[in-house]
Amino acid sequence: MKKTTILTMIAAALMAAGCDKIEPDERLISVGNGGDSDPWPEGAVAYVEKYTGPKCNNCPSADRTLERLHAVYGSHLVVVSVTAPNHSMGEPFPNSMDTRVSEAAVWESHWGFTSLPTAYINRQGAAFSSSMADIGSSIDQALATLPPVKVEVTASADGNTVTINTGMELREACSEDLTLTLLVTEDSLKYMQLDGTGYNEHYAHNHMLRAVVTDSWGKSVSIGTEAGASASDQTTYTIGTPAIVKANSHIVALVCDAATHRVMGCAQCDIR
C-alpha cells in the first residue's frame, strides 16, 4: 500500500473516530502478498514523548489523538506521557494523585517548552502541541526507515523486584556514544483532569511515566561501532514509591545518542 494511502487512512480515522476509542482489532492494515500485513517495515518503531498536566485544558484532546494513533500503529509506536514537573499545569489538584517524576525535570528544562501539551518524536525535530492533529504524518515518516539500533526488552517480576533485560544490536555502523534509559509507565490511572468541559475526577490516563529506573539521561552502554555489533544489559528495579499496578505497567527502553539525546532505538514490554 502506498504511503499516501496510509496517510489518508490515518487522517480518515482521526476525523471519523471523534472521541471514540479504536479497539486493537480495528487497526488499519494493508493487504500484502499472501495476506494482511503491516504497512510499515518490520522492526520500525517510533517514540513519542508527550508532556502533559492535570490542569492542562487541551491535553485530553492530544491524549485522544495519540490513543487513536496507537491503535493504528500498534507495536510500531511507543508513547510515554510525562507530567511536566516544573510547569504550573503539572501540579496536581488538592487530594489528587501526583504523577510528577523528579528525574523528568531535566528533560523539561532541556527542551525549553512553555506550553502544554507538547510532544516530540524520537526526541528530535519540531515540537507538536495542542490537539496534535498533525503528528500522524510525521510518525509515518519516522517509521519509513528502521532505527539505527534494534532494541529488545523483557521484564520479569518476583514480588516487588523487577529484573529488566535489554538486548541491543546495531543495524548500521555507529560512531556515537550511546546511552540506555529505562522507564516505567502505567495505564488506567484515574485522577482529576481538566478536560475542556470541566473537571473530570475519574479521567483515565494512559502511558504515564511513573519512574525513571536509570539516571535521567540514561547510563552509558558500549555496543561497538560496526553494523551487527551487540550488547546486553540487566538492571533491577524495585517497585516502591510510587506503587504501581504491575498488570497495567510497562518498561520502556530507549537507546539514545549521548550528545543529542536523539532516540536511536526503543522497545516496550509488559511486566510479567
Short mmCIF file of C-alpha atoms in Angstrom, two decimals:
data_model
loop_
_atom_site.label_atom_id
_atom_site.label_comp_id
_atom_site.label_asym_id
_atom_site.label_seq_id
_atom_site.Cartn_x
_atom_site.Cartn_y
_atom_site.Cartn_z
CA MET A 1 0.00 0.00 0.00
CA LYS A 2 1.34 3.42 -0.94
CA LYS A 3 2.30 5.79 1.85
CA THR A 4 -0.17 8.41 0.59
CA THR A 5 -2.95 5.87 1.04
CA ILE A 6 -1.79 5.09 4.58
CA LEU A 7 -1.77 8.78 5.46
CA THR A 8 -5.26 9.17 4.01
CA MET A 9 -6.50 6.24 6.09
CA ILE A 10 -4.96 7.66 9.26
CA ALA A 11 -6.49 11.07 8.61
CA ALA A 12 -9.86 9.46 7.97
CA ALA A 13 -9.61 7.52 11.22
CA LEU A 14 -8.82 10.65 13.20
CA MET A 15 -11.79 12.51 11.73
CA ALA A 16 -14.25 9.65 11.85
CA ALA A 17 -13.41 8.38 15.30
CA GLY A 18 -14.03 11.67 17.07
CA CYS A 19 -13.59 10.97 20.76
CA ASP A 20 -14.36 7.26 20.42
CA LYS A 21 -11.72 4.68 21.19
CA ILE A 22 -10.41 2.47 18.37
CA GLU A 23 -10.04 -1.07 19.64
CA PRO A 24 -6.83 -3.01 18.84
CA ASP A 25 -8.64 -5.29 16.37
CA GLU A 26 -9.68 -2.24 14.36
CA ARG A 27 -6.10 -1.32 13.40
CA LEU A 28 -5.65 -0.12 9.86
CA ILE A 29 -3.74 -2.70 7.80
CA SER A 30 -2.78 -3.16 4.20
CA VAL A 31 -3.29 -6.26 2.13
CA GLY A 32 0.08 -7.67 1.14
CA ASN A 33 1.03 -10.71 -0.88
CA GLY A 34 -0.42 -13.78 0.78
CA GLY A 35 -2.46 -11.96 3.43
CA ASP A 36 -2.73 -8.97 5.71
CA SER A 37 0.43 -7.18 6.75
CA ASP A 38 1.52 -4.03 8.48
CA PRO A 39 2.36 -1.26 6.00
CA TRP A 40 5.48 -0.33 7.99
CA PRO A 41 8.80 -2.22 7.91
CA GLU A 42 9.23 -4.98 10.47
CA GLY A 43 11.26 -3.57 13.34
CA ALA A 44 10.28 0.05 12.65
CA VAL A 45 9.45 1.80 15.93
CA ALA A 46 8.83 5.48 16.69
CA TYR A 47 8.93 7.05 20.14
CA VAL A 48 6.58 9.86 21.18
CA GLU A 49 7.31 11.71 24.41
CA LYS A 50 4.37 13.90 25.38
CA TYR A 51 4.36 16.43 28.20
CA THR A 52 1.06 16.96 29.97
CA GLY A 53 -0.57 18.04 33.22
CA PRO A 54 -3.85 17.64 35.10
CA LYS A 55 -4.55 21.38 34.83
CA CYS A 56 -3.95 21.41 31.06
CA ASN A 57 -7.28 22.01 29.35
CA ASN A 58 -6.03 20.93 25.88
CA CYS A 59 -4.18 17.80 26.97
CA PRO A 60 -7.16 15.39 26.75
CA SER A 61 -7.57 16.29 23.07
CA ALA A 62 -3.93 15.32 22.48
CA ASP A 63 -4.48 12.17 24.52
CA ARG A 64 -7.33 11.11 22.25
CA THR A 65 -5.27 11.77 19.12
CA LEU A 66 -2.39 9.65 20.39
CA GLU A 67 -4.69 6.87 21.59
CA ARG A 68 -6.21 6.60 18.13
CA LEU A 69 -2.78 6.61 16.51
CA HIS A 70 -1.54 4.00 18.98
CA ALA A 71 -4.42 1.78 17.88
CA VAL A 72 -3.38 2.31 14.25
CA TYR A 73 0.37 1.76 14.68
CA GLY A 74 0.26 -0.86 17.43
CA SER A 75 3.73 -2.05 18.45
CA HIS A 76 5.33 0.33 15.94
CA LEU A 77 4.61 3.25 18.30
CA VAL A 78 5.82 3.72 21.87
CA VAL A 79 4.18 6.58 23.76
CA VAL A 80 5.28 7.98 27.11
CA SER A 81 3.17 10.67 28.75
CA VAL A 82 5.17 12.84 31.16
CA THR A 83 3.56 15.07 33.77
CA ALA A 84 5.66 18.24 33.47
CA PRO A 85 7.40 18.60 36.86
CA ASN A 86 8.22 22.32 36.54
CA HIS A 87 5.05 23.59 34.86
CA SER A 88 2.17 25.05 36.87
CA MET A 89 -0.29 22.90 34.90
CA GLY A 90 1.60 19.81 36.01
CA GLU A 91 0.67 20.40 39.65
CA PRO A 92 -1.98 18.02 40.96
CA PHE A 93 -5.36 19.16 42.21
CA PRO A 94 -5.83 19.02 46.00
CA ASN A 95 -6.28 15.46 47.28
CA SER A 96 -5.48 14.09 43.82
CA MET A 97 -2.66 11.81 42.67
CA ASP A 98 0.68 13.48 41.96
CA THR A 99 2.26 11.84 38.90
CA ARG A 100 5.24 14.18 38.57
CA VAL A 101 8.58 12.37 38.34
CA SER A 102 11.52 14.47 39.52
CA GLU A 103 14.00 12.91 37.06
CA ALA A 104 11.94 14.31 34.17
CA ALA A 105 12.60 17.89 35.27
CA VAL A 106 15.91 17.97 33.36
CA TRP A 107 14.11 16.89 30.18
CA GLU A 108 11.62 19.70 30.55
CA SER A 109 14.42 22.22 31.09
CA HIS A 110 16.38 20.84 28.15
CA TRP A 111 13.52 21.14 25.64
CA GLY A 112 12.53 24.57 26.94
CA PHE A 113 8.84 24.38 26.00
CA THR A 114 6.43 26.77 27.71
CA SER A 115 3.00 25.36 26.89
CA LEU A 116 1.22 22.06 27.39
CA PRO A 117 0.68 19.67 25.76
CA THR A 118 3.98 19.39 23.89
CA ALA A 119 5.36 16.26 22.24
CA TYR A 120 8.47 15.18 20.38
CA ILE A 121 9.09 12.26 18.04
CA ASN A 122 12.30 10.38 18.87
CA ARG A 123 13.36 13.40 20.94
CA GLN A 124 14.29 15.43 17.89
CA GLY A 125 12.86 17.84 15.36
CA ALA A 126 9.79 20.01 15.69
CA ALA A 127 7.59 20.07 18.75
CA PHE A 128 3.92 19.18 18.43
CA SER A 129 1.28 20.90 20.53
CA SER A 130 -2.44 21.48 21.10
CA SER A 131 -4.60 18.63 19.71
CA MET A 132 -1.59 17.19 17.80
CA ALA A 133 -3.79 16.52 14.78
CA ASP A 134 -0.71 16.85 12.56
CA ILE A 135 1.53 14.37 14.36
CA GLY A 136 0.37 11.26 12.46
CA SER A 137 2.11 12.06 9.18
CA SER A 138 5.39 12.75 11.00
CA ILE A 139 5.15 9.43 12.84
CA ASP A 140 4.64 7.73 9.49
CA GLN A 141 7.74 9.43 8.13
CA ALA A 142 9.73 8.31 11.17
CA LEU A 143 8.63 4.73 10.52
CA ALA A 144 9.75 4.80 6.88
CA THR A 145 13.24 3.64 7.89
CA LEU A 146 14.44 1.28 10.57
CA PRO A 147 16.01 2.85 13.68
CA PRO A 148 19.82 2.52 13.81
CA VAL A 149 19.66 0.34 16.93
CA LYS A 150 17.46 -2.73 17.34
CA VAL A 151 16.25 -2.92 20.94
CA GLU A 152 14.54 -5.81 22.71
CA VAL A 153 13.43 -5.69 26.35
CA THR A 154 11.82 -8.08 28.82
CA ALA A 155 10.79 -7.53 32.44
CA SER A 156 10.06 -10.26 34.97
CA ALA A 157 8.74 -9.60 38.46
CA ASP A 158 9.46 -11.54 41.64
CA GLY A 159 7.34 -9.81 44.23
CA ASN A 160 8.32 -6.13 44.06
CA THR A 161 11.65 -6.83 42.34
CA VAL A 162 11.60 -6.43 38.56
CA THR A 163 14.52 -7.74 36.51
CA ILE A 164 14.88 -5.89 33.21
CA ASN A 165 16.89 -7.47 30.41
CA THR A 166 17.71 -5.34 27.38
CA GLY A 167 19.32 -6.51 24.16
CA MET A 168 20.81 -4.02 21.71
CA GLU A 169 22.16 -4.52 18.19
CA LEU A 170 23.48 -2.01 15.67
CA ARG A 171 21.70 -2.15 12.34
CA GLU A 172 24.32 0.13 10.82
CA ALA A 173 27.76 1.48 11.67
CA CYS A 174 27.55 3.90 14.58
CA SER A 175 30.25 6.18 15.96
CA GLU A 176 28.06 7.99 18.52
CA ASP A 177 28.36 7.39 22.25
CA LEU A 178 25.13 5.69 23.33
CA THR A 179 23.06 5.61 26.49
CA LEU A 180 20.31 3.31 27.76
CA THR A 181 17.37 4.87 29.58
CA LEU A 182 14.82 2.64 31.31
CA LEU A 183 11.38 3.98 32.17
CA VAL A 184 8.31 2.62 33.95
CA THR A 185 4.90 3.59 32.56
CA GLU A 186 1.38 2.78 33.74
CA ASP A 187 -2.04 2.73 32.08
CA SER A 188 -5.53 3.27 33.50
CA LEU A 189 -4.53 5.76 36.18
CA LYS A 190 -7.66 7.66 37.21
CA TYR A 191 -7.34 11.08 38.78
CA MET A 192 -8.75 14.56 38.30
CA GLN A 193 -8.10 16.18 34.93
CA LEU A 194 -9.31 19.43 33.41
CA ASP A 195 -10.77 18.15 30.15
CA GLY A 196 -12.07 21.11 28.18
CA THR A 197 -15.60 20.99 29.56
CA GLY A 198 -14.91 20.86 33.28
CA TYR A 199 -13.22 18.80 35.94
CA ASN A 200 -13.21 15.05 35.38
CA GLU A 201 -12.45 13.29 38.66
CA HIS A 202 -12.15 9.88 37.01
CA TYR A 203 -10.22 10.70 33.85
CA ALA A 204 -8.26 7.63 32.66
CA HIS A 205 -4.60 8.43 31.97
CA ASN A 206 -2.51 6.01 29.88
CA HIS A 207 1.22 5.64 29.12
CA MET A 208 2.00 7.71 32.21
CA LEU A 209 5.64 7.94 33.28
CA ARG A 210 5.87 6.56 36.81
CA ALA A 211 9.59 6.12 37.34
CA VAL A 212 12.98 6.55 35.69
CA VAL A 213 14.99 3.45 36.56
CA THR A 214 18.33 4.77 35.29
CA ASP A 215 19.68 8.30 35.53
CA SER A 216 17.55 10.92 33.76
CA TRP A 217 19.62 10.72 30.57
CA GLY A 218 20.40 7.05 30.97
CA LYS A 219 23.58 5.11 31.54
CA SER A 220 26.44 4.61 29.11
CA VAL A 221 26.38 1.42 27.07
CA SER A 222 29.16 0.01 24.94
CA ILE A 223 27.84 -1.77 21.86
CA GLY A 224 30.65 -1.22 19.40
CA THR A 225 30.75 0.69 16.13
CA GLU A 226 30.22 -1.83 13.34
CA ALA A 227 26.88 -3.00 11.98
CA GLY A 228 25.86 -6.20 13.73
CA ALA A 229 27.64 -5.39 16.99
CA SER A 230 25.51 -6.21 20.02
CA ALA A 231 25.37 -5.82 23.78
CA SER A 232 23.06 -6.68 26.65
CA ASP A 233 22.14 -5.09 29.96
CA GLN A 234 20.44 -6.36 33.09
CA THR A 235 19.02 -3.85 35.55
CA THR A 236 16.93 -4.41 38.67
CA TYR A 237 14.04 -2.14 39.58
CA THR A 238 12.26 -2.26 42.94
CA ILE A 239 8.61 -1.23 42.98
CA GLY A 240 8.13 1.13 45.87
CA THR A 241 7.14 4.75 45.63
CA PRO A 242 5.14 5.25 43.59
CA ALA A 243 3.30 1.98 43.95
CA ILE A 244 2.21 0.69 40.57
CA VAL A 245 -0.25 -1.93 39.38
CA LYS A 246 2.04 -4.41 37.64
CA ALA A 247 -0.70 -5.69 35.34
CA ASN A 248 -1.14 -2.15 33.95
CA SER A 249 2.53 -1.25 33.77
CA HIS A 250 5.32 -1.44 31.23
CA ILE A 251 9.06 -1.00 30.85
CA VAL A 252 10.29 1.31 28.08
CA ALA A 253 13.91 1.04 26.93
CA LEU A 254 15.46 3.93 24.99
CA VAL A 255 18.88 3.82 23.36
CA CYS A 256 19.93 7.40 22.68
CA ASP A 257 22.77 9.46 21.25
CA ALA A 258 24.52 10.67 24.41
CA ALA A 259 25.29 14.08 22.89
CA THR A 260 21.90 15.00 21.38
CA HIS A 261 19.57 12.61 23.28
CA ARG A 262 18.07 11.55 19.95
CA VAL A 263 16.34 8.18 20.31
CA MET A 264 18.27 5.71 18.16
CA GLY A 265 16.08 2.73 19.06
CA CYS A 266 13.36 1.84 21.55
CA ALA A 267 11.19 -1.00 22.79
CA GLN A 268 8.43 -1.59 25.30
CA CYS A 269 7.35 -4.67 27.24
CA ASP A 270 4.85 -5.70 29.88
CA ILE A 271 5.98 -6.53 33.40
CA ARG A 272 5.36 -10.26 33.86
#
